[in-house]
Coordinates of C-alpha atoms in Angstrom, one line a residue:
Chain A
M30 CA -59.8 50.5 15.9
N31 CA -58.6 52.8 18.8
K32 CA -57.8 55.7 16.3
K33 CA -61.2 55.3 14.8
L34 CA -63.0 55.4 18.1
K35 CA -61.0 58.6 19.1
N36 CA -62.2 60.2 15.9
L37 CA -65.7 59.2 16.8
V38 CA -65.4 60.9 20.2
K39 CA -64.2 64.1 18.5
E40 CA -67.2 64.0 16.2
S41 CA -69.6 63.5 19.1
Y42 CA -69.0 67.0 20.3
N43 CA -70.7 70.1 18.9
N44 CA -69.5 73.5 19.9
G45 CA -67.7 72.0 23.0
Q46 CA -70.9 70.2 24.1
L47 CA -71.7 66.5 23.8
D48 CA -74.4 66.0 21.1
Q49 CA -76.9 63.5 22.3
E50 CA -78.2 62.6 18.9
T51 CA -74.8 61.9 17.6
V52 CA -73.8 59.7 20.6
V53 CA -77.0 57.7 20.2
Y54 CA -76.4 57.2 16.5
I55 CA -72.8 56.0 17.0
A56 CA -73.6 53.8 20.0
A57 CA -76.1 52.0 18.2
R58 CA -73.6 50.9 15.6
L59 CA -70.8 49.7 17.9
S60 CA -70.1 46.2 19.2
R61 CA -70.3 45.7 22.9
K62 CA -66.5 45.8 23.4
D63 CA -66.2 48.8 21.2
L64 CA -69.1 50.6 23.0
K65 CA -67.4 50.1 26.3
H66 CA -64.2 51.6 24.9
Y67 CA -66.1 54.5 23.3
I68 CA -67.8 55.3 26.7
S69 CA -64.3 55.2 28.4
L70 CA -62.9 57.7 25.8
L71 CA -65.9 59.9 26.2
K72 CA -65.4 59.9 30.0
Q73 CA -61.7 60.8 29.5
E74 CA -62.7 63.6 27.1
E75 CA -65.2 65.0 29.6
A76 CA -62.6 64.8 32.4
K77 CA -60.4 67.2 30.2
H78 CA -63.1 69.9 30.7
E79 CA -63.3 69.4 34.5
V80 CA -61.1 70.7 37.3
L81 CA -61.4 68.8 40.7
V82 CA -60.6 71.1 43.7
T83 CA -60.2 69.5 47.1
S84 CA -59.6 71.4 50.2
A85 CA -59.8 70.8 54.0
E86 CA -62.4 73.3 54.6
K87 CA -65.3 74.5 52.4
L88 CA -63.9 77.3 50.1
S89 CA -65.5 80.7 50.2
S90 CA -67.2 82.0 47.1
E91 CA -64.3 84.5 46.6
D92 CA -61.8 81.6 46.5
V93 CA -64.1 79.6 44.1
G94 CA -64.1 82.7 41.9
K95 CA -60.2 82.9 41.8
I96 CA -60.0 79.3 40.9
Q97 CA -62.6 79.8 38.2
K98 CA -60.6 82.6 36.7
L99 CA -57.6 80.3 36.4
Y100 CA -59.5 77.9 34.5
P101 CA -61.9 79.7 32.3
G102 CA -64.4 77.5 30.4
M103 CA -63.8 74.6 32.7
N104 CA -66.3 72.9 35.1
V105 CA -64.9 73.4 38.6
I106 CA -66.0 70.6 41.0
H107 CA -65.2 71.3 44.7
S108 CA -64.9 68.7 47.5
V109 CA -63.9 68.7 51.1
D110 CA -61.2 66.3 52.6
K111 CA -60.7 67.0 56.4
S112 CA -57.7 64.7 56.5
M113 CA -55.6 67.2 54.6
I114 CA -55.7 69.4 57.7
N115 CA -54.9 72.5 55.6
G116 CA -54.1 73.1 52.0
V117 CA -55.4 72.4 48.6
R118 CA -55.4 69.8 45.8
I119 CA -56.3 70.6 42.2
V120 CA -56.6 67.9 39.6
E121 CA -56.7 69.2 36.0
N122 CA -56.3 67.0 32.9
N123 CA -54.4 64.2 34.7
K124 CA -52.1 66.6 36.5
E125 CA -52.4 67.1 40.3
Y126 CA -51.2 70.1 42.1
E127 CA -51.1 69.6 45.8
I128 CA -49.8 71.3 49.0
N129 CA -51.3 70.0 52.2
L130 CA -50.3 70.0 55.8
N131 CA -50.9 66.2 56.4
R132 CA -48.5 65.2 53.6
T133 CA -45.9 67.8 54.9
F134 CA -46.0 66.2 58.3
H135 CA -45.6 62.8 56.8
D136 CA -42.7 63.9 54.6
I137 CA -41.0 65.5 57.7
I138 CA -41.4 62.3 59.7
G139 CA -39.9 60.4 56.8
F140 CA -37.1 62.9 56.6
L141 CA -36.3 62.7 60.2
S142 CA -36.3 58.9 60.4
T143 CA -33.6 58.7 57.7
H144 CA -31.4 61.6 58.6
D145 CA -29.7 62.2 62.0
Chain B
M295 CA -32.9 66.5 82.2
I296 CA -33.8 67.4 78.7
D297 CA -35.9 70.6 78.5
N298 CA -38.4 71.7 75.8
K299 CA -36.0 74.4 74.5
S300 CA -33.3 71.9 73.7
I301 CA -35.7 69.5 72.1
I302 CA -37.0 72.3 69.8
E303 CA -33.5 73.3 69.0
N304 CA -32.5 69.8 68.1
L305 CA -35.5 69.5 65.9
E306 CA -34.8 72.8 64.1
K307 CA -31.1 71.8 63.6
R308 CA -32.2 68.4 62.0
L309 CA -34.9 70.1 59.9
S310 CA -32.4 72.8 58.5
A311 CA -31.7 70.5 55.6
Y312 CA -35.3 69.7 54.8
T313 CA -36.9 71.4 51.7
E314 CA -40.6 71.5 50.8
D315 CA -41.6 71.4 47.2
P316 CA -45.2 71.8 46.2
K317 CA -46.0 68.5 44.4
V318 CA -47.0 68.2 40.8
Q319 CA -47.9 64.7 39.9
N320 CA -49.5 62.8 37.1
V321 CA -52.7 61.1 38.1
G322 CA -54.6 58.4 36.3
K323 CA -56.9 55.5 37.1
V324 CA -56.8 51.7 37.0
E325 CA -58.3 50.2 33.9
K326 CA -57.4 46.6 34.4
N327 CA -55.8 44.2 37.0
T328 CA -54.7 41.0 35.5
D329 CA -52.0 38.5 36.6
G330 CA -50.2 41.1 38.8
V331 CA -50.1 43.6 35.8
I332 CA -52.2 46.8 36.3
T333 CA -53.2 48.7 33.1
A334 CA -53.7 52.4 34.0
S335 CA -54.8 55.2 31.8
G336 CA -54.1 58.9 32.2
L337 CA -50.4 58.7 33.1
T338 CA -49.3 60.8 30.1
H339 CA -46.2 62.2 31.7
A340 CA -44.9 58.9 33.2
F341 CA -41.5 57.6 32.2
M342 CA -40.2 53.9 31.9
G343 CA -39.3 52.4 35.3
E344 CA -41.1 55.1 37.3
I345 CA -42.6 54.2 40.7
I346 CA -46.3 54.4 40.9
D347 CA -48.4 54.9 44.0
F348 CA -51.9 53.5 44.2
A349 CA -54.6 55.2 46.3
G350 CA -55.0 52.0 48.5
G351 CA -51.2 52.2 49.5
N352 CA -49.8 49.7 46.9
R353 CA -46.7 50.4 44.9
G354 CA -45.6 49.3 41.4
F355 CA -43.3 50.5 38.7
I356 CA -44.0 50.9 35.0
L357 CA -42.5 48.4 32.6
N358 CA -44.5 49.1 29.5
L359 CA -45.6 52.5 28.0
D360 CA -48.3 52.4 25.4
E361 CA -50.1 55.1 23.5
D362 CA -53.1 55.3 25.9
S363 CA -52.0 53.2 29.0
A364 CA -49.1 52.2 31.0
S365 CA -48.6 48.7 32.4
I366 CA -47.5 48.6 36.0
I367 CA -45.9 45.7 37.8
L368 CA -46.8 45.5 41.4
L369 CA -44.2 45.2 44.0
G370 CA -46.0 42.5 46.1
G371 CA -49.7 42.4 47.1
G372 CA -52.3 44.3 45.1
G373 CA -55.2 41.8 45.5
N374 CA -57.4 44.6 46.7
I375 CA -56.8 47.0 43.7
Q376 CA -60.0 47.7 41.9
E377 CA -60.9 49.1 38.5
G378 CA -61.2 53.0 38.7
E379 CA -58.8 53.2 41.7
G380 CA -56.5 56.4 41.5
V381 CA -52.8 56.0 40.7
K382 CA -50.1 58.6 40.9
T383 CA -46.7 59.1 39.5
T384 CA -43.8 59.8 42.0
G385 CA -41.2 61.1 39.6
K386 CA -38.8 58.6 41.1
K387 CA -37.1 55.4 39.8
L388 CA -36.6 52.5 41.9
T389 CA -33.9 52.8 44.5
I390 CA -32.8 50.8 47.6
H391 CA -31.5 52.3 50.8
A392 CA -28.0 51.2 51.3
S393 CA -26.0 51.8 54.5
D394 CA -23.2 50.2 56.7
E395 CA -26.0 49.2 59.0
L396 CA -27.1 46.6 56.3
L397 CA -24.1 44.4 57.1
G398 CA -25.3 41.4 59.0
S399 CA -29.0 41.8 57.8
V400 CA -31.3 40.2 55.5
V401 CA -33.3 42.4 53.3
N402 CA -35.8 42.1 50.5
P403 CA -35.2 43.7 47.1
I404 CA -37.0 47.0 48.1
G405 CA -34.9 47.3 51.2
L406 CA -37.4 46.1 53.8
P407 CA -35.6 44.0 56.5
L408 CA -36.7 40.4 56.8
D409 CA -34.9 39.6 60.0
G410 CA -36.8 41.8 62.4
K411 CA -34.0 44.5 62.5
P412 CA -35.1 48.3 62.1
L413 CA -34.8 50.1 58.9
A414 CA -31.3 51.4 58.3
K415 CA -31.3 55.2 58.9
K416 CA -28.0 56.5 57.7
G417 CA -26.7 55.8 54.1
K418 CA -27.8 56.6 50.6
D419 CA -30.5 55.7 48.2
M420 CA -28.9 53.7 45.4
P421 CA -30.6 53.3 42.0
L422 CA -31.4 49.8 41.0
E423 CA -30.7 50.5 37.4
R424 CA -27.4 52.2 36.5
I425 CA -25.1 52.4 33.6
A426 CA -21.9 50.4 34.4
A427 CA -18.5 52.2 34.8
G428 CA -16.8 53.1 31.5
V429 CA -13.5 51.8 30.1
V430 CA -11.5 54.8 31.4
E431 CA -12.5 54.3 35.0
R432 CA -11.5 50.7 35.0
E433 CA -8.2 49.0 35.9
P434 CA -7.1 45.4 34.9
V435 CA -7.9 42.7 37.5
G436 CA -4.8 41.9 39.3
T437 CA -5.7 41.4 43.0
P438 CA -6.6 37.7 44.1
L439 CA -10.0 37.1 45.7
K440 CA -9.3 33.9 47.6
T441 CA -12.2 31.4 47.7
G442 CA -10.4 29.1 50.1
I443 CA -11.0 26.2 47.9
K444 CA -7.7 24.6 46.7
S445 CA -8.8 23.7 43.2
I446 CA -10.2 27.1 42.4
D447 CA -7.4 29.1 43.8
A448 CA -4.8 26.9 42.2
M449 CA -6.2 26.3 38.7
F450 CA -9.0 28.8 38.2
P451 CA -8.1 31.8 40.3
I452 CA -10.5 34.6 40.7
G453 CA -9.5 38.2 40.8
R454 CA -11.1 41.2 42.5
G455 CA -13.4 42.7 39.8
Q456 CA -13.8 39.5 37.7
R457 CA -17.1 37.7 36.9
Q458 CA -16.7 33.9 37.4
L459 CA -19.6 31.7 36.7
I460 CA -20.5 28.7 38.8
I461 CA -22.5 26.3 36.6
G462 CA -23.8 22.8 37.1
D463 CA -26.7 20.6 37.7
R464 CA -28.8 20.8 40.7
G465 CA -27.3 19.4 44.0
L466 CA -23.6 19.4 42.9
G467 CA -22.3 22.1 45.2
K468 CA -22.7 25.4 43.5
T469 CA -24.1 27.2 46.5
A470 CA -21.5 25.4 48.7
I471 CA -18.7 27.0 46.6
A472 CA -20.3 30.4 47.1
V473 CA -20.9 30.0 50.8
D474 CA -17.3 28.8 51.3
T475 CA -16.1 31.8 49.4
I476 CA -18.1 34.1 51.7
I477 CA -16.7 32.3 54.9
N478 CA -13.2 32.8 53.6
Q479 CA -13.6 36.6 53.4
R480 CA -14.2 36.8 57.2
D481 CA -10.3 36.8 57.5
T482 CA -8.6 39.5 55.5
M483 CA -5.7 38.4 53.4
K484 CA -2.3 40.1 54.3
G485 CA -1.8 43.3 52.6
Q486 CA -5.4 43.4 51.1
K487 CA -8.5 45.2 51.9
P488 CA -11.4 43.3 53.7
V489 CA -14.2 42.2 51.4
V490 CA -17.8 43.0 51.9
C491 CA -20.1 40.0 50.8
I492 CA -23.5 40.2 49.4
Y493 CA -25.5 37.0 48.8
V494 CA -28.5 37.5 46.5
A495 CA -31.0 34.6 46.7
I496 CA -33.4 34.6 43.7
G497 CA -36.4 32.2 43.8
Q498 CA -34.9 30.0 46.5
K499 CA -36.8 28.1 49.0
Q500 CA -37.1 30.1 52.2
S501 CA -35.7 27.1 54.1
T502 CA -32.5 27.1 51.9
I503 CA -32.0 30.9 52.5
A504 CA -32.5 30.4 56.2
Q505 CA -29.9 27.5 56.1
V506 CA -27.3 29.7 54.3
V507 CA -28.0 32.5 56.8
D508 CA -27.7 30.2 59.7
K509 CA -24.5 28.7 58.5
L510 CA -22.9 32.1 57.9
K511 CA -23.8 33.0 61.4
Q512 CA -22.2 29.8 62.8
E513 CA -19.0 30.6 60.9
N514 CA -18.8 34.3 62.0
A515 CA -19.2 35.4 58.4
M516 CA -22.4 37.2 58.7
A517 CA -20.9 40.3 60.2
N518 CA -19.5 41.5 56.8
T519 CA -22.4 40.0 54.7
V520 CA -25.7 41.3 53.5
V521 CA -28.3 38.9 52.2
V522 CA -30.8 40.1 49.6
A523 CA -33.7 37.5 49.6
S524 CA -36.4 37.0 47.1
G525 CA -37.9 33.6 47.8
A526 CA -39.8 31.2 45.5
S527 CA -43.1 32.6 46.8
D528 CA -42.4 36.1 46.3
A529 CA -43.9 38.0 43.3
A530 CA -41.9 37.6 40.0
A531 CA -41.3 41.4 40.1
L532 CA -39.3 41.1 43.3
Q533 CA -37.3 38.1 42.0
Y534 CA -36.6 40.2 38.9
L535 CA -35.3 43.1 40.9
A536 CA -33.4 41.1 43.5
P537 CA -30.0 40.9 41.7
Y538 CA -30.2 44.7 40.8
A539 CA -31.0 45.6 44.4
G540 CA -27.9 43.5 45.4
V541 CA -25.5 45.3 43.0
A542 CA -27.0 48.6 44.0
I543 CA -26.0 47.8 47.6
A544 CA -22.6 46.6 46.3
E545 CA -22.1 50.0 44.5
Y546 CA -22.6 51.8 47.8
F547 CA -19.6 50.1 49.2
L548 CA -17.7 50.3 46.0
E549 CA -18.1 54.2 46.0
K550 CA -16.5 54.1 49.4
G551 CA -13.4 52.5 47.9
Q552 CA -14.2 49.0 49.3
D553 CA -13.9 45.6 47.7
V554 CA -17.2 43.7 47.4
L555 CA -18.1 40.1 46.5
I556 CA -21.6 39.5 45.2
I557 CA -23.1 36.1 44.6
Y558 CA -26.3 35.7 42.4
D559 CA -28.0 32.4 43.4
D560 CA -29.2 31.9 40.8
L561 CA -29.6 33.6 37.5
T562 CA -31.6 30.7 35.9
K563 CA -34.5 31.6 38.2
H564 CA -33.9 35.2 37.6
A565 CA -34.5 34.5 33.9
W566 CA -37.7 32.5 34.6
A567 CA -39.1 35.4 36.6
Y568 CA -38.3 37.8 33.8
R569 CA -39.8 35.5 31.3
Q570 CA -43.0 35.4 33.3
L571 CA -43.1 39.2 33.6
S572 CA -42.5 39.6 29.9
L573 CA -45.3 37.1 29.0
V574 CA -47.8 38.8 31.2
L575 CA -46.9 42.1 29.7
R576 CA -47.6 40.5 26.2
R577 CA -44.2 41.2 25.0
P578 CA -43.2 39.0 22.0
A579 CA -41.7 35.7 22.9
G580 CA -38.5 34.4 21.5
R581 CA -36.5 31.3 21.8
E582 CA -37.7 29.0 24.6
A583 CA -40.4 31.7 25.2
Y584 CA -37.8 34.1 26.6
P585 CA -38.1 37.7 25.6
G586 CA -35.8 39.3 23.0
D587 CA -33.8 41.2 25.6
I588 CA -32.9 38.3 27.8
F589 CA -29.3 38.6 27.0
Y590 CA -29.4 42.3 28.1
L591 CA -31.0 41.4 31.3
H592 CA -27.8 39.6 32.4
S593 CA -25.2 41.6 30.5
R594 CA -26.1 44.9 32.1
L595 CA -26.2 43.2 35.6
L596 CA -22.9 41.6 35.2
E597 CA -21.2 44.6 33.6
R598 CA -21.6 46.4 36.9
A599 CA -18.8 44.1 38.3
V600 CA -15.8 46.3 38.0
R601 CA -12.3 47.0 39.2
L602 CA -12.0 50.8 39.5
N603 CA -8.7 52.6 39.2
E604 CA -7.3 54.6 42.1
K605 CA -8.6 57.9 40.6
N606 CA -12.2 56.6 40.9
G607 CA -11.7 55.1 44.4
G608 CA -9.9 51.8 43.7
G609 CA -12.8 49.7 44.8
S610 CA -14.0 46.5 43.1
I611 CA -17.1 44.3 42.7
T612 CA -16.5 40.6 42.1
A613 CA -19.4 38.8 40.8
L614 CA -20.0 35.0 41.2
P615 CA -23.2 34.3 39.1
I616 CA -24.7 30.8 39.5
I617 CA -26.6 29.1 36.7
E618 CA -28.4 25.8 37.1
T619 CA -28.1 23.4 34.0
Q620 CA -30.4 20.5 33.1
A621 CA -28.6 17.2 32.6
G622 CA -25.3 19.0 32.2
D623 CA -26.3 20.8 29.1
I624 CA -24.1 23.9 29.0
S625 CA -25.1 24.6 25.4
A626 CA -28.6 25.7 26.4
Y627 CA -29.9 29.1 25.9
I628 CA -29.4 30.9 29.2
P629 CA -26.1 29.1 30.1
T630 CA -24.5 30.0 26.9
N631 CA -25.6 33.7 27.3
V632 CA -24.0 33.9 30.6
I633 CA -20.9 32.0 29.7
S634 CA -20.3 34.5 26.9
I635 CA -20.7 37.4 29.4
T636 CA -18.5 36.2 32.3
D637 CA -14.7 36.0 32.5
G638 CA -14.5 32.2 33.1
Q639 CA -16.6 29.4 34.5
I640 CA -16.4 26.7 37.2
F641 CA -18.2 23.6 35.8
L642 CA -19.5 21.1 38.2
V643 CA -20.3 17.6 37.0
G644 CA -22.4 14.9 38.5
D645 CA -19.9 12.0 37.6
L646 CA -17.2 13.5 39.8
F647 CA -19.6 14.3 42.6
N648 CA -20.9 10.7 42.6
A649 CA -17.3 9.5 42.5
G650 CA -16.6 11.3 45.8
I651 CA -14.5 14.0 44.2
R652 CA -15.9 17.2 45.9
P653 CA -15.9 20.0 44.9
A654 CA -16.8 18.3 41.7
I655 CA -15.1 20.6 39.4
N656 CA -14.3 19.6 35.8
T657 CA -10.8 20.8 35.3
G658 CA -11.2 20.3 31.6
T659 CA -14.0 22.7 30.8
S660 CA -13.5 25.1 33.7
V661 CA -11.5 28.2 33.0
S662 CA -10.5 31.5 34.5
R663 CA -9.8 34.1 31.7
V664 CA -7.9 36.3 34.2
G665 CA -5.7 33.4 35.2
G666 CA -2.3 34.1 36.8
A667 CA -2.8 37.8 37.2
A668 CA -5.0 37.0 40.0
Q669 CA -2.7 34.6 41.8
T670 CA -0.1 35.4 44.4
G671 CA 3.5 34.6 43.6
A672 CA 3.5 31.7 46.0
M673 CA 0.5 30.0 44.5
K674 CA 1.8 30.5 40.9
S675 CA 5.1 29.0 41.7
V676 CA 3.5 25.8 43.2
A677 CA 0.4 25.4 41.2
G678 CA 1.8 26.4 37.7
K679 CA 2.2 22.9 36.5
M680 CA -0.8 21.4 38.2
K681 CA -3.4 22.0 35.4
L682 CA -1.1 20.5 32.8
E683 CA -0.4 17.5 35.0
M684 CA -4.1 17.0 35.6
S685 CA -4.8 17.2 31.8
Q686 CA -2.0 14.6 31.2
F687 CA -3.4 12.4 34.0
R688 CA -6.9 12.3 32.4
E689 CA -5.6 11.3 29.1
L690 CA -3.4 8.6 30.6
A691 CA -6.2 7.3 33.0
A692 CA -8.4 6.6 30.0
F693 CA -5.5 4.7 28.4
A694 CA -4.6 2.8 31.5
Q695 CA -8.1 1.2 31.6
F696 CA -7.2 -1.1 28.8
G697 CA -4.9 -2.9 31.3
S698 CA -1.8 -2.8 29.1
E699 CA 1.7 -2.7 30.8
L700 CA 2.9 0.8 31.5
D701 CA 6.5 2.1 31.7
A702 CA 7.8 3.6 35.0
A703 CA 7.5 7.2 33.8
T704 CA 3.7 6.7 32.9
Q705 CA 3.1 4.9 36.2
A706 CA 4.7 7.7 38.0
Q707 CA 2.5 10.2 36.2
L708 CA -0.6 8.3 37.0
E709 CA 0.2 8.1 40.6
R710 CA 1.0 11.8 40.8
G711 CA -2.4 12.5 39.2
K712 CA -4.2 10.4 41.7
R713 CA -2.6 12.2 44.5
I714 CA -3.4 15.6 43.1
N715 CA -7.1 14.4 42.7
E716 CA -7.0 13.4 46.4
I717 CA -5.3 16.7 47.6
L718 CA -8.0 18.8 45.8
K719 CA -10.8 17.2 47.6
Q720 CA -12.0 19.5 50.3
P721 CA -14.8 19.2 52.8
Q722 CA -17.6 21.9 52.8
Y723 CA -17.3 24.9 55.1
H724 CA -13.6 24.4 55.5
P725 CA -11.9 27.1 53.4
Y726 CA -8.1 27.1 53.6
S727 CA -5.8 30.0 54.2
E728 CA -3.4 31.0 51.5
A729 CA -0.5 29.4 53.5
L730 CA -2.2 26.0 53.9
E731 CA -3.4 25.9 50.3
V732 CA 0.2 26.5 49.1
L733 CA 1.5 23.9 51.5
S734 CA -0.9 21.3 50.4
I735 CA -0.3 21.7 46.9
A736 CA 3.5 22.1 47.1
I737 CA 4.0 18.7 49.0
I738 CA 2.2 17.0 46.1
T739 CA 3.7 18.8 43.1
N740 CA 7.2 18.5 44.5
G741 CA 6.7 14.8 45.1
F742 CA 7.1 14.8 48.9
A743 CA 4.0 12.6 49.2
D744 CA 4.7 10.1 46.5
D745 CA 5.4 7.4 49.0
I746 CA 2.2 7.9 50.8
P747 CA -0.7 5.6 49.7
V748 CA -3.4 7.4 47.8
E749 CA -6.1 6.5 50.3
D750 CA -4.1 8.1 53.2
I751 CA -3.4 11.4 51.3
T752 CA -6.3 13.3 52.8
R753 CA -5.5 12.2 56.3
F754 CA -1.8 13.0 55.8
E755 CA -2.6 16.4 54.7
Q756 CA -4.9 17.2 57.5
E757 CA -2.5 15.9 60.1
F758 CA 0.6 17.6 58.4
Q759 CA -1.3 20.9 58.4
T760 CA -1.9 20.7 62.1
Y761 CA 1.8 19.6 62.7
A762 CA 3.2 22.5 60.6
Q763 CA 1.1 25.1 62.3
K764 CA 2.3 23.9 65.6
H765 CA 6.0 23.2 64.8
H766 CA 6.8 25.2 61.8
K767 CA 5.2 28.6 62.4
K768 CA 7.9 30.4 60.5
L769 CA 7.3 28.4 57.4
I770 CA 3.5 29.1 57.6
D771 CA 4.3 32.9 58.0
T772 CA 6.5 32.8 54.9
L773 CA 3.9 31.2 52.9
S774 CA 1.2 33.6 54.2
G775 CA 3.2 36.5 52.7
G776 CA 2.3 35.5 49.2
Q777 CA 5.8 35.8 47.9
K778 CA 7.2 33.3 45.3
V779 CA 8.4 30.2 46.9
T780 CA 12.1 30.0 46.8
P781 CA 14.3 26.8 46.7
D782 CA 15.1 27.4 50.4
V783 CA 11.5 27.4 51.4
I784 CA 11.1 24.2 49.4
K785 CA 13.9 22.7 51.4
E786 CA 12.5 23.7 54.6
M787 CA 9.0 22.2 53.5
Q788 CA 10.8 18.9 52.6
K789 CA 12.5 18.8 55.9
A790 CA 9.1 19.4 57.7
V791 CA 7.5 16.6 55.7
E792 CA 10.4 14.2 56.5
D793 CA 10.1 15.0 60.2
F794 CA 6.4 14.5 60.0
K795 CA 6.6 11.2 58.2
K796 CA 8.5 9.6 61.2
K797 CA 5.3 10.2 63.3
F798 CA 2.7 9.5 60.6
K799 CA 1.2 6.0 60.6
V800 CA 0.1 4.7 57.2

């Protein structure tokens, strides 16, 4: 059933966009359990078209433009996390690229506590 | 006075080895949290056994990899994990931080101290799962590991690098044998390396673990012992990992060329914990609901007990796994598995225990496949005939129950067997040195105590040992050397016994 639902998710898209009519048609014909799984797979598929960018400070429009160039055709969603102190975290299709000062400090403390 | 400049210089010096790598991690989210198993999606680049970090600070490791999800077993806690919570891979497998500072400590299977001591700083991260040393790196077992228990050292000797199973029903003294063996390692044998001891408690009551630790401290044996504890109330994952954590610490000392003794108490509970994990992971259940790889669970653990050749450091790991049987059934699934893996077994029986013969070792079914290669010349020369005499005594004892008249030779054999039975009794927490073991066994096998009533043998032995240590130190030193007992030494022993008998009151 999992493979069939994955195929249905593929069929729900038209030119890279989710087709509402197709989604409603499919959803009406699924059981409650399969519908929940179908929605979960749709969310996963949507996440593949999104890039989450987190930084310590609000990014300038220039920086946003640079990131957009790295991920053409993707939806870049930006958020702020002051606890990072400095640095950036990019999450793209289940991969996370991160370099931030807060974690570096923690790593250094961990390193010093185990090495003399 | 320390100034700012020297503080900064010191910090820079310590950080010279530090390297920063920009992290690339696989992220996913929690789909389900059931029975301590977390199902997470999105971890497309995760590998089996990888450590996973949860956004809320919990930790787990992957035990199942499916097409769209991974099943993560939590390392304790996790009641606050919610659906949708983020998870990240770490790129690391499970390790435990091993160090010389662990000696004298009690830790849990992930290396956290349980006795209030600080985390060990120096040392090395040792992987919990590791492929055992190959054939070429090994050497035959030839150096004795003395338990200090006469019946074991005489008839079922254990060598360094051997796996000797201790098997029996509950309450028959399995842990007692293990603890006595650890206590005996506090004194290094002449000409041998000191032995580091590791006691792994799996699924035991916390009170029992505390008693063992307390006893080791009282007997001054804790200084060269590490206790890895995973109690009955700990998560099944921790109980499953405990023996692997223990052997990982053992391998740290092995790599330094040291000899290590590791006790797994007990592997029955280890099998139960693994069965629980496998059932919640929905793995197919086999015989007695154990998973199909239950044999591999123990075989890969026990194969890591090894005697390495000089080229690879010359160290050894001796394993004493413990298995608890039900109603003396050694033909059950787990006992037969472990018996087929180990290099011998010490089988404890309830009938002997109830008859007052303690340690209650069944000399008929117990065996050491290493045998004489793990005995000193002294012990071999006095105990060589003992197993045969015990076997003959058992046959004759059954025959004598019929009450028929026996000839003098048979009577003598029976009397000798009774005396051997008596001399092999030993109180708990009283391991004997090599010299005293050889002395006790020699006076019986050479017939020097044939005129002492059976009921006085134990007292005779104790008082004679005290007498010999005071008045015949040269004899004791000779026996401590481990060399084969010559006729001259036997004569000296006989003279000592004759002198003592003048003072001994029956």
